[in-house]
């Protein structure tokens, strides 16, 4: 005998453990669930084959039905596994809150059947455990989140058939037990063999009917729904494509209208300088640069070589760096010259976009405006010269009149034959000298304001010139009750200027500040000269604590002949005008502010000379 009853029972008891293992693994991984179901199907097939072999030897006739039913169970679970994989997936198959008690029950039944029970009770215990497994599976399927009516009915029917097979097997084992031995006749066994076989066959028939009829119908329904969804998506996509196409055409029309409205010429070229497209709605450009003539030509063939090479280089830079650039050039055209401005923009990795503008008329207008400005400046100079001449005649009249009185007096005494008193002569001579100095000062100021000499300019250390100028100012003018202070944060900075220009700037500012301070009744009269380096500029600041300047006349203080002094005998109003003229000739600028001390700050900014090394 190939297999004995004990071996068969151990294999059947293992089936209950496999059912428990399925319940456990189903809660973790779909892949593991599929693998275990396949192994269970194989074990059912082996058990069924073993029972059929035993039945063939005539040991236990009832095993014919048990073997057939096990073979049907193996086939059924194989089909069922495909149904799980296709229709249920990971939607909670065999998950249930009763997992723990089912495991305990299955293990207890298996242990009891192997150790204590007789053959009949072992089969009954195993069958009851398998029936419990089927009931739990049905309940879990009904509570799962699976969608679709046919898949649920399919799996419920499969487990009910398994329940029926196990029930028939339990009843047959009960009849085989000693308690009902009187029923153990061949005819009754044949009835149960037939019953078990019919249950297994009906299980298979049910599977195939559900798969072919119901599930096929469901698949066709799903396919129809899928086709409808695909057609709907296709219609939506076609509508979107049509809408996008209309929008693109409208956008293209707007761009073309915009290009046609631009008076400039648009050119597309490669990095090597080949002209690939020319757009122009301007009749002037179209006549001078016909589109069909220039497309395909190199820029070097169209423009002068110098301009063409520079434009090609800028085009390559724009394509590589992704940055725009501008270029202006003159293009000889027949008997005239065209002034053109081009803006070069990157278009893609190999092309650039040129926006060419004809600025010939603009250049003509600029030239006319410059000529008009020059004429206006000349007129202003003539007007200023006329005013200066009238003012000079007026202001020179007093010192000349004083000179005439002194010289006439001396001549009168000499002609009368009287002896000249040398002390009186010295007094008159000193008066004449002072008046001559006044005349000389007026002439010098006029000369400085109308002509600046840049021949003697050189790089000078400003700190050195300022020290020398301050000492000269103290000697000539005298500081008196005014405290002169000098502070520098740039002792070695060099500027391009003539020493006399720096001295004259400082003299005029110090004299202006001294007069403003002396006009006040303050006890602490101060003038501060300071220098500081700020980037490429040197700032020279002359500050005082005098009476300041009224806000309404601040913009006028640098105008010629403007003065705030009531007595004009010694002040023509040239001082600050000369300062402004000198500073601007040195490429600098001068501004004035009222400070917190009540006085004024004159700020002069001069460019620092970078060509020469600074020397202490």
XYZ file of C-alpha atoms in Angstrom:
616
model
C 0.000 0.000 0.000
C 1.512 3.296 -1.106
C -0.079 5.491 1.574
C -1.484 4.499 4.967
C -4.294 6.145 6.862
C -1.972 7.866 9.375
C -0.027 9.610 6.623
C -3.257 10.707 5.005
C -4.566 12.138 8.269
C -1.362 14.049 8.925
C -1.640 15.567 5.435
C -5.280 16.460 6.037
C -4.419 18.047 9.372
C -1.742 20.087 7.626
C -4.522 21.465 5.434
C -6.074 23.155 8.457
C -2.730 24.730 9.356
C -2.372 26.008 5.780
C -5.831 27.605 6.075
C -4.723 29.368 9.259
C -1.501 30.495 7.564
C -3.529 31.957 4.693
C -5.544 33.995 7.168
C -2.361 35.360 8.729
C -0.458 36.114 5.517
C -3.457 37.700 3.811
C -3.154 40.613 6.216
C 0.375 41.493 5.067
C 1.041 40.916 1.387
C -0.987 40.120 -1.709
C 2.018 38.392 -3.261
C 2.380 36.063 -0.248
C -1.361 35.368 -0.330
C -1.165 34.266 -3.969
C 1.839 32.047 -3.253
C 0.156 30.287 -0.302
C -3.081 29.743 -2.271
C -1.061 28.099 -5.024
C 0.693 25.865 -2.469
C -2.657 25.011 -0.884
C -4.090 24.101 -4.265
C -1.089 21.846 -4.901
C -1.476 20.216 -1.467
C -5.191 19.626 -2.122
C -4.349 17.986 -5.424
C -1.716 15.744 -3.770
C -4.087 14.779 -0.946
C -6.824 14.004 -3.468
C -4.426 11.910 -5.529
C -3.335 10.020 -2.413
C -6.916 9.297 -1.426
C -7.712 8.023 -4.903
C -4.709 5.678 -4.749
C -5.892 4.326 -1.396
C -9.391 3.908 -2.765
C -8.011 1.998 -5.740
C -6.445 -0.522 -3.285
C -9.847 -1.105 -1.751
C -8.905 -0.084 1.738
C -11.558 2.587 2.378
C -14.095 2.915 -0.413
C -15.375 6.277 0.832
C -12.032 7.840 -0.093
C -13.153 7.806 -3.694
C -15.436 10.682 -2.940
C -12.921 12.373 -0.644
C -10.181 12.168 -3.271
C -12.399 13.518 -6.040
C -13.573 16.335 -3.804
C -10.011 17.272 -2.921
C -9.045 17.350 -6.589
C -12.011 19.617 -7.259
C -11.038 21.822 -4.307
C -7.514 22.177 -5.744
C -8.910 23.222 -9.115
C -11.430 25.541 -7.503
C -8.864 27.369 -5.417
C -6.635 27.818 -8.450
C -9.473 29.487 -10.317
C -10.388 31.438 -7.172
C -6.849 32.769 -6.844
C -7.084 34.174 -10.370
C -10.370 35.818 -9.437
C -8.763 37.428 -6.394
C -5.863 38.665 -8.482
C -8.096 40.038 -11.231
C -11.108 41.509 -9.452
C -10.235 42.068 -5.806
C -6.514 42.825 -5.602
C -5.491 44.554 -2.382
C -8.961 45.499 -1.212
C -8.975 43.609 2.065
C -9.461 40.003 1.032
C -9.578 37.634 4.059
C -8.993 40.483 6.537
C -11.283 40.184 9.523
C -11.497 41.039 13.192
C -12.031 37.340 13.874
C -8.527 36.448 12.690
C -7.124 35.711 16.167
C -9.956 33.407 17.376
C -9.977 31.552 14.042
C -6.244 30.855 14.354
C -6.777 29.515 17.890
C -9.707 27.340 16.821
C -7.863 25.918 13.801
C -4.748 25.120 15.822
C -6.808 23.498 18.605
C -8.774 21.352 16.189
C -5.586 20.241 14.475
C -3.870 19.352 17.772
C -6.930 17.430 19.020
C -7.315 15.549 15.757
C -3.697 14.392 15.679
C -3.214 13.414 19.330
C -6.504 12.237 20.870
C -9.217 11.645 18.341
C -9.980 8.523 16.413
C -9.885 8.397 12.670
C -13.507 9.443 12.236
C -13.334 12.266 14.743
C -10.112 13.531 13.202
C -11.816 13.862 9.833
C -14.825 15.540 11.509
C -12.582 17.989 13.362
C -10.655 18.916 10.225
C -13.834 19.348 8.219
C -15.368 21.653 10.825
C -12.217 23.787 10.805
C -12.349 24.035 7.006
C -16.059 24.977 7.217
C -15.207 27.755 9.672
C -12.584 29.026 7.247
C -15.167 29.166 4.465
C -17.693 31.026 6.641
C -15.079 33.600 7.734
C -14.039 34.112 4.091
C -17.645 34.699 3.008
C -18.223 37.227 5.818
C -15.018 39.069 5.007
C -15.879 39.269 1.308
C -19.298 40.726 2.071
C -17.700 43.427 4.277
C -14.748 44.185 2.003
C -14.417 47.280 -0.106
C -14.460 45.321 -3.376
C -16.529 46.833 -6.167
C -18.558 44.926 -8.731
C -21.432 42.562 -8.098
C -20.186 39.585 -10.124
C -16.754 39.171 -8.405
C -18.353 39.086 -4.943
C -20.973 36.511 -5.996
C -18.221 34.490 -7.635
C -16.091 34.195 -4.499
C -19.076 33.740 -2.146
C -20.304 30.822 -4.242
C -16.824 29.307 -4.262
C -16.568 29.296 -0.487
C -20.132 27.989 -0.019
C -19.237 25.052 -2.263
C -16.167 24.432 -0.120
C -18.408 24.541 2.949
C -20.722 21.928 1.377
C -17.846 19.598 0.489
C -16.417 19.761 3.992
C -19.891 19.195 5.476
C -20.430 16.082 3.379
C -17.016 14.785 4.416
C -17.853 15.313 8.119
C -21.205 13.510 7.815
C -19.550 10.607 6.042
C -16.906 10.308 8.773
C -19.616 10.361 11.419
C -21.415 7.516 9.698
C -18.120 5.582 9.581
C -17.729 5.890 13.374
C -18.584 2.963 15.772
C -21.601 4.920 17.078
C -23.498 4.253 13.870
C -21.746 1.127 12.706
C -25.017 -0.409 11.712
C -25.240 2.089 8.851
C -21.784 1.212 7.590
C -22.890 -0.698 4.563
C -21.640 -0.491 1.050
C -24.770 1.107 -0.268
C -24.603 4.024 2.213
C -20.946 4.527 1.407
C -21.774 4.658 -2.260
C -24.401 7.311 -1.570
C -21.885 9.560 0.182
C -19.228 8.913 -2.413
C -21.721 10.094 -5.015
C -22.692 13.064 -2.850
C -19.086 14.175 -2.352
C -18.307 13.755 -6.023
C -21.366 15.783 -7.025
C -20.392 18.556 -4.613
C -16.925 18.814 -6.066
C -18.199 18.669 -9.639
C -20.847 21.272 -8.933
C -18.122 23.515 -7.473
C -16.167 23.310 -10.704
C -19.268 23.838 -12.830
C -20.187 26.866 -10.703
C -16.712 28.308 -11.216
C -16.802 27.920 -14.962
C -20.375 29.263 -15.260
C -19.476 32.377 -13.257
C -16.276 32.940 -15.200
C -17.730 32.373 -18.672
C -21.163 33.928 -18.212
C -21.249 36.437 -15.378
C -17.630 37.540 -15.317
C -17.488 37.601 -19.109
C -20.536 39.820 -19.116
C -18.947 42.004 -16.475
C -15.747 42.195 -18.516
C -17.711 43.197 -21.620
C -19.520 45.841 -19.576
C -16.237 47.184 -18.256
C -14.813 47.194 -21.783
C -17.828 49.181 -23.035
C -17.432 51.651 -20.187
C -13.738 51.919 -20.971
C -14.486 52.582 -24.656
C -17.012 55.241 -23.722
C -14.470 56.868 -21.397
C -11.803 56.759 -24.136
C -14.196 58.308 -26.666
C -15.167 60.998 -24.186
C -11.523 61.808 -23.478
C -10.831 61.850 -27.202
C -13.652 64.328 -27.806
C -12.435 66.533 -24.943
C -8.868 66.372 -26.283
C -10.038 67.276 -29.792
C -11.981 70.256 -28.443
C -8.923 71.381 -26.452
C -6.713 71.029 -29.549
C -9.199 73.062 -31.608
C -9.365 75.754 -28.933
C -5.571 75.924 -28.629
C -5.277 76.107 -32.418
C -7.717 79.019 -32.555
C -5.858 80.779 -29.757
C -2.517 80.268 -31.522
C -3.910 81.619 -34.765
C -5.345 84.663 -32.963
C -2.006 85.183 -31.190
C -0.176 84.861 -34.501
C -2.481 87.460 -36.040
C -1.801 89.846 -33.150
C 1.960 89.339 -33.465
C 1.817 89.964 -37.210
C -0.264 93.105 -36.666
C 2.234 94.265 -34.058
C 5.182 93.626 -36.378
C 3.429 95.436 -39.216
C 2.842 98.428 -36.935
C 6.515 98.703 -35.969
C 8.417 101.169 -38.193
C 11.686 99.349 -37.538
C 13.266 96.547 -39.530
C 13.474 93.114 -37.863
C 16.283 90.788 -38.934
C 16.986 87.185 -37.883
C 20.587 86.021 -38.289
C 22.805 83.137 -37.238
C 25.822 83.453 -34.998
C 28.070 83.360 -38.050
C 26.248 86.369 -39.528
C 24.003 84.775 -42.135
C 20.721 86.676 -42.673
C 17.832 84.201 -42.478
C 14.777 86.481 -42.352
C 13.918 90.163 -42.836
C 10.659 91.800 -41.719
C 9.839 95.420 -42.489
C 6.595 97.319 -42.983
C 8.408 100.595 -43.559
C 8.552 101.749 -47.161
C 11.923 103.398 -46.530
C 13.465 100.173 -45.230
C 11.762 98.040 -47.893
C 13.157 100.233 -50.662
C 16.683 100.298 -49.246
C 16.832 96.707 -47.987
C 14.687 94.431 -50.214
C 13.849 91.208 -48.393
C 14.509 88.901 -51.316
C 17.965 90.431 -51.867
C 19.370 90.138 -48.350
C 18.027 86.741 -47.184
C 20.841 84.196 -47.310
C 23.643 86.766 -47.487
C 26.319 87.316 -44.867
C 26.286 90.525 -42.816
C 29.884 91.127 -43.990
C 28.550 91.357 -47.563
C 25.903 93.955 -46.660
C 27.629 96.324 -44.214
C 31.102 97.892 -44.071
C 33.592 95.348 -42.777
C 34.378 97.178 -39.526
C 30.725 97.515 -38.565
C 29.870 93.999 -39.771
C 32.611 92.347 -37.700
C 31.504 94.171 -34.544
C 27.827 93.266 -35.134
C 28.714 89.577 -35.692
C 30.765 89.561 -32.474
C 27.858 91.116 -30.537
C 25.492 88.568 -32.083
C 27.654 85.662 -30.937
C 27.919 87.136 -27.437
C 24.131 87.520 -27.270
C 23.567 83.875 -28.289
C 26.198 82.498 -25.883
C 25.488 84.719 -22.843
C 21.775 85.244 -23.376
C 22.106 89.027 -22.962
C 21.032 91.808 -25.310
C 23.327 94.530 -26.632
C 23.095 97.733 -28.684
C 25.160 99.180 -31.506
C 25.080 102.389 -33.560
C 26.808 102.787 -36.912
C 26.828 104.922 -40.051
C 25.921 103.263 -43.355
C 26.915 105.122 -46.550
C 23.900 105.173 -48.877
C 24.209 106.769 -52.297
C 24.858 110.474 -51.653
C 23.905 110.468 -47.979
C 24.782 108.659 -44.777
C 22.267 106.643 -42.748
C 22.556 106.564 -38.976
C 21.282 103.168 -37.807
C 20.756 101.765 -34.303
C 20.390 98.010 -33.802
C 19.345 96.148 -30.664
C 20.538 92.511 -30.674
C 18.463 89.955 -28.726
C 19.092 86.182 -28.338
C 16.409 84.120 -30.122
C 17.577 80.526 -29.557
C 20.777 78.503 -29.330
C 21.871 79.427 -32.865
C 19.988 82.597 -33.861
C 19.670 86.218 -32.776
C 17.072 88.917 -33.361
C 18.077 92.398 -34.629
C 15.761 95.395 -34.221
C 17.159 98.011 -36.641
C 16.012 101.641 -36.234
C 16.736 104.504 -38.602
C 17.938 107.380 -36.394
C 19.107 109.663 -39.195
C 16.436 112.291 -38.523
C 17.113 112.058 -34.799
C 20.826 112.718 -35.378
C 19.973 115.698 -37.589
C 17.699 117.123 -34.904
C 20.426 116.570 -32.288
C 22.942 118.413 -34.480
C 20.513 121.281 -34.976
C 19.809 121.423 -31.257
C 23.543 121.442 -30.488
C 24.099 124.283 -32.945
C 21.215 126.226 -31.409
C 22.634 125.596 -27.926
C 26.049 126.820 -29.019
C 24.506 129.988 -30.425
C 22.575 130.497 -27.204
C 25.754 130.084 -25.149
C 27.533 132.604 -27.324
C 24.624 135.005 -26.892
C 24.733 134.476 -23.137
C 28.459 135.182 -23.157
C 27.893 138.407 -25.054
C 25.114 139.378 -22.676
C 27.295 138.583 -19.683
C 30.174 140.496 -21.178
C 27.925 143.561 -21.627
C 26.721 143.387 -18.040
C 30.273 142.823 -16.811
C 31.539 145.782 -18.820
C 28.892 148.102 -17.340
C 29.599 146.828 -13.831
C 33.362 147.098 -14.302
C 33.075 150.699 -15.492
C 30.951 151.490 -12.477
C 33.198 149.701 -9.964
C 36.455 150.987 -11.437
C 35.185 154.552 -11.334
C 35.788 155.054 -7.598
C 39.406 153.816 -7.423
C 40.243 155.750 -10.638
C 38.614 158.892 -9.257
C 40.600 158.478 -6.047
C 43.786 158.075 -8.121
C 42.995 161.250 -10.033
C 42.395 163.251 -6.844
C 45.677 162.077 -5.305
C 47.770 162.749 -8.401
C 46.068 166.126 -9.077
C 46.762 167.175 -5.500
C 50.427 166.317 -5.788
C 50.710 168.106 -9.137
C 48.963 171.218 -7.778
C 51.380 171.498 -4.826
C 54.320 170.981 -7.188
C 53.118 173.649 -9.669
C 52.533 176.192 -6.903
C 56.223 175.895 -6.035
C 55.530 174.744 -2.552
C 57.848 172.282 -0.922
C 56.316 168.813 -0.755
C 55.963 167.247 2.651
C 57.420 163.764 2.325
C 55.075 162.316 4.924
C 52.118 163.678 2.988
C 53.618 162.316 -0.247
C 53.954 158.854 1.332
C 50.313 158.936 2.442
C 49.169 159.833 -1.051
C 51.386 157.188 -2.621
C 50.021 154.507 -0.292
C 46.481 155.591 -1.244
C 47.405 155.380 -4.928
C 48.904 151.890 -4.397
C 45.765 150.630 -2.690
C 43.568 151.930 -5.488
C 45.855 150.329 -8.097
C 45.569 147.017 -6.215
C 41.776 147.298 -6.358
C 41.918 147.899 -10.098
C 44.290 144.959 -10.528
C 41.996 142.678 -8.492
C 39.010 143.582 -10.673
C 40.980 142.901 -13.855
C 42.289 139.583 -12.528
C 38.829 138.407 -11.508
C 37.397 139.266 -14.909
C 40.258 137.442 -16.644
C 39.724 134.299 -14.523
C 36.016 134.123 -15.153
C 36.217 134.502 -18.937
C 39.317 132.382 -19.598
C 40.790 129.402 -17.758
C 44.287 128.242 -18.569
C 44.769 124.465 -18.326
C 48.341 124.450 -19.643
C 49.897 124.263 -16.165
C 47.671 121.531 -14.767
C 49.380 118.450 -13.383
C 48.936 115.833 -10.698
C 49.271 117.571 -7.339
C 48.846 116.361 -3.764
C 45.858 118.394 -2.608
C 46.888 118.312 1.047
C 50.210 120.058 0.266
C 48.549 122.808 -1.776
C 45.905 123.380 0.907
C 48.527 123.754 3.681
C 50.452 126.317 1.644
C 47.277 128.197 0.694
C 46.128 128.371 4.321
C 49.456 129.851 5.419
C 49.279 132.423 2.632
C 45.704 133.333 3.564
C 46.663 133.849 7.217
C 49.557 136.070 6.151
C 47.679 138.187 3.619
C 44.161 138.363 5.039
C 44.789 137.638 8.678
C 42.411 135.464 10.621
C 41.788 137.903 13.440
C 39.080 136.657 15.733
C 38.264 133.737 13.433
C 39.735 130.311 14.234
C 40.907 128.450 11.127
C 40.996 124.616 11.493
C 42.159 122.041 8.972
C 41.400 118.270 9.084
C 42.190 115.700 6.422
C 41.415 111.995 5.922
C 43.138 111.901 2.533
C 46.669 113.246 3.071
C 48.163 111.638 -0.062
C 45.374 111.937 -2.626
C 46.374 113.403 -5.996
C 44.141 115.550 -8.219
C 44.785 117.035 -11.650
C 44.930 120.830 -11.233
C 47.198 123.846 -11.251
C 48.374 125.122 -7.866
C 46.986 128.561 -8.654
C 43.519 127.101 -9.343
C 43.374 125.335 -5.955
C 44.689 128.471 -4.207
C 42.118 130.709 -5.880
C 39.255 128.285 -5.043
C 40.297 128.134 -1.386
C 40.964 131.911 -1.134
C 37.498 132.772 -2.423
C 35.751 130.267 -0.158
C 37.755 131.321 2.933
C 37.160 135.025 2.273
C 33.440 134.376 1.816
C 33.296 132.322 5.041
C 35.345 134.907 6.966
C 33.008 137.728 5.980
C 29.965 135.615 6.968
C 31.440 134.769 10.394
C 32.580 138.324 11.132
C 29.076 139.599 10.331
C 27.713 137.751 13.387
C 27.978 138.578 17.083
C 29.069 135.072 18.050
C 32.018 134.800 20.410
C 33.249 131.481 18.988
C 33.907 132.218 15.324
C 35.228 129.247 13.417
C 36.035 128.059 9.906
C 36.753 124.351 9.293
C 38.465 123.018 6.160
C 38.302 119.214 5.749
C 39.009 116.614 3.045
C 37.787 113.026 2.686
C 38.153 110.383 -0.033
C 34.878 108.867 -1.313
C 35.374 106.272 -4.008
C 36.758 107.968 -7.118
C 36.122 111.460 -5.717
C 37.829 113.733 -3.224
C 35.563 116.016 -1.190
C 36.832 119.398 0.029
C 34.448 121.000 2.548
C 34.679 124.578 3.871
C 32.330 125.043 6.847
C 31.610 128.109 8.966
C 29.337 128.968 11.868
C 28.275 132.314 10.430
C 24.795 133.527 9.526
C 24.108 131.005 6.734
C 22.326 131.688 3.434
C 18.595 132.210 2.931
C 16.950 129.187 1.267
C 15.448 131.267 -1.543
C 18.838 132.569 -2.697
C 20.860 129.343 -2.308
C 20.516 128.482 -6.038
C 21.802 131.953 -7.025
C 24.990 132.237 -4.992
C 27.202 130.965 -7.843
C 25.856 133.421 -10.400
C 28.193 136.275 -11.510
C 27.568 139.691 -9.865
C 25.312 138.128 -7.228
C 26.205 139.097 -3.662
C 24.473 139.236 -0.296
C 26.670 142.154 0.896
C 25.070 145.551 1.174
C 28.406 147.326 0.691
C 29.596 146.600 -2.850
C 32.655 148.685 -2.973
C 34.926 145.757 -2.272
C 32.790 142.934 -3.630
C 31.679 142.611 -7.231
C 29.970 139.178 -6.658
C 32.629 137.329 -8.676
C 34.103 135.153 -5.894
C 31.709 132.173 -5.881
C 31.172 132.415 -9.651
C 34.941 132.036 -10.104
C 34.907 129.053 -7.719
C 32.174 127.321 -9.732
C 33.939 128.021 -13.038
C 37.287 126.714 -11.764
C 35.774 123.567 -10.231
C 33.837 122.675 -13.380
C 36.991 123.171 -15.472
C 38.609 120.578 -13.199
C 35.742 118.149 -14.056
C 34.254 118.539 -10.582
C 31.191 120.122 -9.001
C 30.391 122.428 -6.087
C 27.281 122.595 -3.871
C 26.288 124.616 -0.827
C 24.145 123.717 2.208
C 23.189 125.366 5.475
C 24.641 123.431 8.395
C 23.504 122.752 11.958
C 25.800 125.460 13.387
C 23.844 128.182 11.597
C 26.475 128.712 8.905
C 27.070 127.232 5.458
C 28.961 124.235 4.059
C 30.574 124.550 0.624
C 31.296 121.037 -0.725
C 33.674 120.634 -3.673
C 34.038 117.226 -5.353
C 37.107 116.659 -7.546
C 38.002 113.451 -9.450
C 41.013 111.612 -8.053
C 43.947 111.285 -10.428
C 44.658 107.560 -10.979
C 47.449 107.773 -13.535
C 50.144 108.690 -11.042
C 51.142 106.935 -7.864
C 50.204 108.906 -4.758
C 53.156 110.324 -2.909
C 53.112 111.437 0.759
